[in-house]
Amino acid sequence: KAGVTQTPRYLIKTRGQQVTLSCSPISGHRSVSWYQQTPGQGLQFLFEYFSETQRNKGNFPGRFSGRQFSNSRSEMNVSTLELGDSALYLCASRQGADYGYTFGSGTRLTVV
Amino acid sequence: GENVEQHPSTLSVQEGDSAVIKCTYSDSASNYFPWYKQELGKRPQLIIDIRSNVGEKKDQRIAVTLNKTAKHFSLHITETQPEDSAVYFCAASINNNDMRFGAGTRLTVKP
């Protein structure tokens, strides 16, 4: 069974640009969550999607948005990039409420 | 929302000793508490979890305890080995929704 797949693995963007990251969950997993990981802030919750609906949202500005498609694949978008957005963005999926999350390898975003 | 605090931020033990990492949570409705291990350059991986209807759970050398009254839970690793060196994250969520993580503990096991 394939794991959680995130693309691209690495990304370099210029301040002010926008970026879209993609996540394909494990087959059959309908819940997808996104986290931002930075050395000083640990794992910060961005949002969670289930059956194409955003179920929860963390404390991030409106520049961070996401969506989920009917095949459970998810994308997150960051507009008007700032230097502080440089981080590892992790996607995680789970089979159901009684299961833990499986994480993807992440997309490392560098904003210059 | 849920707030999870984790201590210590760094922990160094000698191989063979035990390691204990503690977390507290703020929302008494939280009922699912997983622990993740993240080795350098790798993704976090679930190593053990506990639900609020259980006080303790063991899996070989690792165990987790939960005190719902005090709203804290702990990870115990016995007979530590160098390969246990990693960053460990605790988390709490309500029905596995909106999972919030602690800041992480960097465990170093010295041979």
mmCIF file with all atom_site columns, N, CA, C and O in Angstrom, chain A residues 23 25 29-34 48-55 65-76 92-94:
data_model
loop_
_atom_site.group_PDB
_atom_site.id
_atom_site.type_symbol
_atom_site.label_atom_id
_atom_site.label_alt_id
_atom_site.label_comp_id
_atom_site.label_asym_id
_atom_site.label_entity_id
_atom_site.label_seq_id
_atom_site.pdbx_PDB_ins_code
_atom_site.Cartn_x
_atom_site.Cartn_y
_atom_site.Cartn_z
_atom_site.occupancy
_atom_site.B_iso_or_equiv
_atom_site.pdbx_formal_charge
_atom_site.auth_seq_id
_atom_site.auth_comp_id
_atom_site.auth_asym_id
_atom_site.auth_atom_id
_atom_site.pdbx_PDB_model_num
ATOM 1   N N  . CYS A 1 23 ? -0.908  16.789 -1.802 1.00 0.00 ? 23 CYS A N  1
ATOM 2   C CA . CYS A 1 23 ? -0.839  15.624 -0.920 1.00 0.00 ? 23 CYS A CA 1
ATOM 3   C C  . CYS A 1 23 ? -1.810  14.559 -1.398 1.00 0.00 ? 23 CYS A C  1
ATOM 4   O O  . CYS A 1 23 ? -3.005  14.831 -1.557 1.00 0.00 ? 23 CYS A O  1
ATOM 5   N N  . PRO A 1 25 ? -3.291  11.106 -0.077 1.00 0.00 ? 25 PRO A N  1
ATOM 6   C CA . PRO A 1 25 ? -3.336  10.259 1.118  1.00 0.00 ? 25 PRO A CA 1
ATOM 7   C C  . PRO A 1 25 ? -3.263  8.783  0.752  1.00 0.00 ? 25 PRO A C  1
ATOM 8   O O  . PRO A 1 25 ? -3.345  8.409  -0.419 1.00 0.00 ? 25 PRO A O  1
ATOM 9   N N  . HIS A 1 29 ? -8.077  6.450  2.880  1.00 0.00 ? 29 HIS A N  1
ATOM 10  C CA . HIS A 1 29 ? -8.077  7.460  3.941  1.00 0.00 ? 29 HIS A CA 1
ATOM 11  C C  . HIS A 1 29 ? -8.808  8.694  3.448  1.00 0.00 ? 29 HIS A C  1
ATOM 12  O O  . HIS A 1 29 ? -8.425  9.284  2.436  1.00 0.00 ? 29 HIS A O  1
ATOM 13  N N  . ARG A 1 30 ? -9.829  9.104  4.191  1.00 0.00 ? 30 ARG A N  1
ATOM 14  C CA . ARG A 1 30 ? -10.617 10.248 3.758  1.00 0.00 ? 30 ARG A CA 1
ATOM 15  C C  . ARG A 1 30 ? -10.271 11.532 4.504  1.00 0.00 ? 30 ARG A C  1
ATOM 16  O O  . ARG A 1 30 ? -10.698 12.601 4.125  1.00 0.00 ? 30 ARG A O  1
ATOM 17  N N  . SER A 1 31 ? -9.523  11.405 5.576  1.00 0.00 ? 31 SER A N  1
ATOM 18  C CA . SER A 1 31 ? -9.153  12.581 6.362  1.00 0.00 ? 31 SER A CA 1
ATOM 19  C C  . SER A 1 31 ? -7.716  12.973 6.065  1.00 0.00 ? 31 SER A C  1
ATOM 20  O O  . SER A 1 31 ? -6.810  12.130 6.104  1.00 0.00 ? 31 SER A O  1
ATOM 21  N N  . VAL A 1 32 ? -7.515  14.246 5.776  1.00 0.00 ? 32 VAL A N  1
ATOM 22  C CA . VAL A 1 32 ? -6.177  14.768 5.494  1.00 0.00 ? 32 VAL A CA 1
ATOM 23  C C  . VAL A 1 32 ? -5.954  16.022 6.332  1.00 0.00 ? 32 VAL A C  1
ATOM 24  O O  . VAL A 1 32 ? -6.810  16.911 6.372  1.00 0.00 ? 32 VAL A O  1
ATOM 25  N N  . SER A 1 33 ? -4.821  16.064 7.012  1.00 0.00 ? 33 SER A N  1
ATOM 26  C CA . SER A 1 33 ? -4.461  17.237 7.802  1.00 0.00 ? 33 SER A CA 1
ATOM 27  C C  . SER A 1 33 ? -3.126  17.786 7.330  1.00 0.00 ? 33 SER A C  1
ATOM 28  O O  . SER A 1 33 ? -2.278  17.035 6.830  1.00 0.00 ? 33 SER A O  1
ATOM 29  N N  . TRP A 1 34 ? -2.942  19.075 7.517  1.00 0.00 ? 34 TRP A N  1
ATOM 30  C CA . TRP A 1 34 ? -1.697  19.735 7.131  1.00 0.00 ? 34 TRP A CA 1
ATOM 31  C C  . TRP A 1 34 ? -1.071  20.371 8.370  1.00 0.00 ? 34 TRP A C  1
ATOM 32  O O  . TRP A 1 34 ? -1.778  20.957 9.214  1.00 0.00 ? 34 TRP A O  1
ATOM 33  N N  . GLU A 1 48 ? -7.633  20.684 8.612  1.00 0.00 ? 48 GLU A N  1
ATOM 34  C CA . GLU A 1 48 ? -7.997  19.291 8.400  1.00 0.00 ? 48 GLU A CA 1
ATOM 35  C C  . GLU A 1 48 ? -9.186  19.228 7.451  1.00 0.00 ? 48 GLU A C  1
ATOM 36  O O  . GLU A 1 48 ? -10.128 20.026 7.567  1.00 0.00 ? 48 GLU A O  1
ATOM 37  N N  . TYR A 1 49 ? -9.139  18.282 6.544  1.00 0.00 ? 49 TYR A N  1
ATOM 38  C CA . TYR A 1 49 ? -10.226 18.062 5.595  1.00 0.00 ? 49 TYR A CA 1
ATOM 39  C C  . TYR A 1 49 ? -10.751 16.640 5.713  1.00 0.00 ? 49 TYR A C  1
ATOM 40  O O  . TYR A 1 49 ? -9.997  15.700 5.966  1.00 0.00 ? 49 TYR A O  1
ATOM 41  N N  . PHE A 1 50 ? -12.047 16.532 5.533  1.00 0.00 ? 50 PHE A N  1
ATOM 42  C CA . PHE A 1 50 ? -12.689 15.217 5.514  1.00 0.00 ? 50 PHE A CA 1
ATOM 43  C C  . PHE A 1 50 ? -13.805 15.284 4.494  1.00 0.00 ? 50 PHE A C  1
ATOM 44  O O  . PHE A 1 50 ? -14.669 16.161 4.566  1.00 0.00 ? 50 PHE A O  1
ATOM 45  N N  . SER A 1 51 ? -13.794 14.379 3.554  1.00 0.00 ? 51 SER A N  1
ATOM 46  C CA . SER A 1 51 ? -14.815 14.332 2.499  1.00 0.00 ? 51 SER A CA 1
ATOM 47  C C  . SER A 1 51 ? -15.030 15.704 1.874  1.00 0.00 ? 51 SER A C  1
ATOM 48  O O  . SER A 1 51 ? -16.171 16.189 1.789  1.00 0.00 ? 51 SER A O  1
ATOM 49  N N  . GLU A 1 52 ? -13.950 16.333 1.482  1.00 0.00 ? 52 GLU A N  1
ATOM 50  C CA . GLU A 1 52 ? -13.947 17.610 0.746  1.00 0.00 ? 52 GLU A CA 1
ATOM 51  C C  . GLU A 1 52 ? -14.356 18.817 1.584  1.00 0.00 ? 52 GLU A C  1
ATOM 52  O O  . GLU A 1 52 ? -14.469 19.925 1.051  1.00 0.00 ? 52 GLU A O  1
ATOM 53  N N  . THR A 1 53 ? -14.567 18.624 2.872  1.00 0.00 ? 53 THR A N  1
ATOM 54  C CA . THR A 1 53 ? -14.989 19.727 3.750  1.00 0.00 ? 53 THR A CA 1
ATOM 55  C C  . THR A 1 53 ? -13.889 20.037 4.755  1.00 0.00 ? 53 THR A C  1
ATOM 56  O O  . THR A 1 53 ? -13.315 19.122 5.355  1.00 0.00 ? 53 THR A O  1
ATOM 57  N N  . GLN A 1 54 ? -13.616 21.328 4.941  1.00 0.00 ? 54 GLN A N  1
ATOM 58  C CA . GLN A 1 54 ? -12.650 21.705 5.966  1.00 0.00 ? 54 GLN A CA 1
ATOM 59  C C  . GLN A 1 54 ? -13.330 21.558 7.319  1.00 0.00 ? 54 GLN A C  1
ATOM 60  O O  . GLN A 1 54 ? -14.320 22.246 7.615  1.00 0.00 ? 54 GLN A O  1
ATOM 61  N N  . ARG A 1 55 ? -12.755 20.721 8.147  1.00 0.00 ? 55 ARG A N  1
ATOM 62  C CA . ARG A 1 55 ? -13.398 20.429 9.432  1.00 0.00 ? 55 ARG A CA 1
ATOM 63  C C  . ARG A 1 55 ? -12.819 21.272 10.561 1.00 0.00 ? 55 ARG A C  1
ATOM 64  O O  . ARG A 1 55 ? -13.512 21.620 11.506 1.00 0.00 ? 55 ARG A O  1
ATOM 65  N N  . SER A 1 65 ? -4.492  28.550 2.679  1.00 0.00 ? 65 SER A N  1
ATOM 66  C CA . SER A 1 65 ? -5.784  27.946 2.364  1.00 0.00 ? 65 SER A CA 1
ATOM 67  C C  . SER A 1 65 ? -5.564  26.540 1.830  1.00 0.00 ? 65 SER A C  1
ATOM 68  O O  . SER A 1 65 ? -4.439  26.150 1.485  1.00 0.00 ? 65 SER A O  1
ATOM 69  N N  . GLY A 1 66 ? -6.635  25.800 1.766  1.00 0.00 ? 66 GLY A N  1
ATOM 70  C CA . GLY A 1 66 ? -6.506  24.440 1.266  1.00 0.00 ? 66 GLY A CA 1
ATOM 71  C C  . GLY A 1 66 ? -7.812  23.971 0.670  1.00 0.00 ? 66 GLY A C  1
ATOM 72  O O  . GLY A 1 66 ? -8.830  24.666 0.713  1.00 0.00 ? 66 GLY A O  1
ATOM 73  N N  . ARG A 1 67 ? -7.751  22.777 0.121  1.00 0.00 ? 67 ARG A N  1
ATOM 74  C CA . ARG A 1 67 ? -8.968  22.144 -0.375 1.00 0.00 ? 67 ARG A CA 1
ATOM 75  C C  . ARG A 1 67 ? -8.725  20.647 -0.500 1.00 0.00 ? 67 ARG A C  1
ATOM 76  O O  . ARG A 1 67 ? -7.574  20.189 -0.521 1.00 0.00 ? 67 ARG A O  1
ATOM 77  N N  . GLN A 1 68 ? -9.817  19.926 -0.602 1.00 0.00 ? 68 GLN A N  1
ATOM 78  C CA . GLN A 1 68 ? -9.723  18.475 -0.792 1.00 0.00 ? 68 GLN A CA 1
ATOM 79  C C  . GLN A 1 68 ? -10.637 18.098 -1.941 1.00 0.00 ? 68 GLN A C  1
ATOM 80  O O  . GLN A 1 68 ? -11.756 18.609 -2.057 1.00 0.00 ? 68 GLN A O  1
ATOM 81  N N  . PHE A 1 69 ? -10.170 17.199 -2.760 1.00 0.00 ? 69 PHE A N  1
ATOM 82  C CA . PHE A 1 69 ? -10.918 16.772 -3.932 1.00 0.00 ? 69 PHE A CA 1
ATOM 83  C C  . PHE A 1 69 ? -11.701 15.496 -3.625 1.00 0.00 ? 69 PHE A C  1
ATOM 84  O O  . PHE A 1 69 ? -11.509 14.867 -2.579 1.00 0.00 ? 69 PHE A O  1
ATOM 85  N N  . SER A 1 70 ? -12.551 15.110 -4.566 1.00 0.00 ? 70 SER A N  1
ATOM 86  C CA . SER A 1 70 ? -13.421 13.956 -4.351 1.00 0.00 ? 70 SER A CA 1
ATOM 87  C C  . SER A 1 70 ? -12.626 12.656 -4.189 1.00 0.00 ? 70 SER A C  1
ATOM 88  O O  . SER A 1 70 ? -13.108 11.696 -3.592 1.00 0.00 ? 70 SER A O  1
ATOM 89  N N  . ASN A 1 71 ? -11.393 12.617 -4.692 1.00 0.00 ? 71 ASN A N  1
ATOM 90  C CA . ASN A 1 71 ? -10.563 11.412 -4.531 1.00 0.00 ? 71 ASN A CA 1
ATOM 91  C C  . ASN A 1 71 ? -9.702  11.478 -3.268 1.00 0.00 ? 71 ASN A C  1
ATOM 92  O O  . ASN A 1 71 ? -8.794  10.680 -3.096 1.00 0.00 ? 71 ASN A O  1
ATOM 93  N N  . SER A 1 72 ? -10.006 12.435 -2.391 1.00 0.00 ? 72 SER A N  1
ATOM 94  C CA . SER A 1 72 ? -9.341  12.671 -1.107 1.00 0.00 ? 72 SER A CA 1
ATOM 95  C C  . SER A 1 72 ? -7.985  13.362 -1.237 1.00 0.00 ? 72 SER A C  1
ATOM 96  O O  . SER A 1 72 ? -7.422  13.746 -0.213 1.00 0.00 ? 72 SER A O  1
ATOM 97  N N  . ARG A 1 73 ? -7.471  13.531 -2.420 1.00 0.00 ? 73 ARG A N  1
ATOM 98  C CA . ARG A 1 73 ? -6.236  14.297 -2.586 1.00 0.00 ? 73 ARG A CA 1
ATOM 99  C C  . ARG A 1 73 ? -6.460  15.726 -2.092 1.00 0.00 ? 73 ARG A C  1
ATOM 100 O O  . ARG A 1 73 ? -7.572  16.240 -2.181 1.00 0.00 ? 73 ARG A O  1
ATOM 101 N N  . SER A 1 74 ? -5.417  16.300 -1.548 1.00 0.00 ? 74 SER A N  1
ATOM 102 C CA . SER A 1 74 ? -5.576  17.642 -0.971 1.00 0.00 ? 74 SER A CA 1
ATOM 103 C C  . SER A 1 74 ? -4.467  18.557 -1.477 1.00 0.00 ? 74 SER A C  1
ATOM 104 O O  . SER A 1 74 ? -3.371  18.105 -1.822 1.00 0.00 ? 74 SER A O  1
ATOM 105 N N  . GLU A 1 75 ? -4.772  19.811 -1.533 1.00 0.00 ? 75 GLU A N  1
ATOM 106 C CA . GLU A 1 75 ? -3.787  20.829 -1.858 1.00 0.00 ? 75 GLU A CA 1
ATOM 107 C C  . GLU A 1 75 ? -3.848  21.921 -0.808 1.00 0.00 ? 75 GLU A C  1
ATOM 108 O O  . GLU A 1 75 ? -4.915  22.186 -0.241 1.00 0.00 ? 75 GLU A O  1
ATOM 109 N N  . MET A 1 76 ? -2.702  22.531 -0.547 1.00 0.00 ? 76 MET A N  1
ATOM 110 C CA . MET A 1 76 ? -2.708  23.740 0.254  1.00 0.00 ? 76 MET A CA 1
ATOM 111 C C  . MET A 1 76 ? -2.001  24.831 -0.540 1.00 0.00 ? 76 MET A C  1
ATOM 112 O O  . MET A 1 76 ? -1.086  24.572 -1.313 1.00 0.00 ? 76 MET A O  1
ATOM 113 N N  . ALA A 1 92 ? -0.801  14.665 6.553  1.00 0.00 ? 92 ALA A N  1
ATOM 114 C CA . ALA A 1 92 ? -1.028  13.395 7.227  1.00 0.00 ? 92 ALA A CA 1
ATOM 115 C C  . ALA A 1 92 ? -2.436  12.908 6.924  1.00 0.00 ? 92 ALA A C  1
ATOM 116 O O  . ALA A 1 92 ? -3.363  13.713 6.799  1.00 0.00 ? 92 ALA A O  1
ATOM 117 N N  . SER A 1 93 ? -2.581  11.624 6.788  1.00 0.00 ? 93 SER A N  1
ATOM 118 C CA . SER A 1 93 ? -3.918  11.073 6.551  1.00 0.00 ? 93 SER A CA 1
ATOM 119 C C  . SER A 1 93 ? -4.208  9.956  7.553  1.00 0.00 ? 93 SER A C  1
ATOM 120 O O  . SER A 1 93 ? -3.286  9.409  8.172  1.00 0.00 ? 93 SER A O  1
ATOM 121 N N  . ARG A 1 94 ? -5.469  9.656  7.737  1.00 0.00 ? 94 ARG A N  1
ATOM 122 C CA . ARG A 1 94 ? -5.847  8.581  8.644  1.00 0.00 ? 94 ARG A CA 1
ATOM 123 C C  . ARG A 1 94 ? -7.082  7.873  8.107  1.00 0.00 ? 94 ARG A C  1
ATOM 124 O O  . ARG A 1 94 ? -7.857  8.428  7.330  1.00 0.00 ? 94 ARG A O  1
#
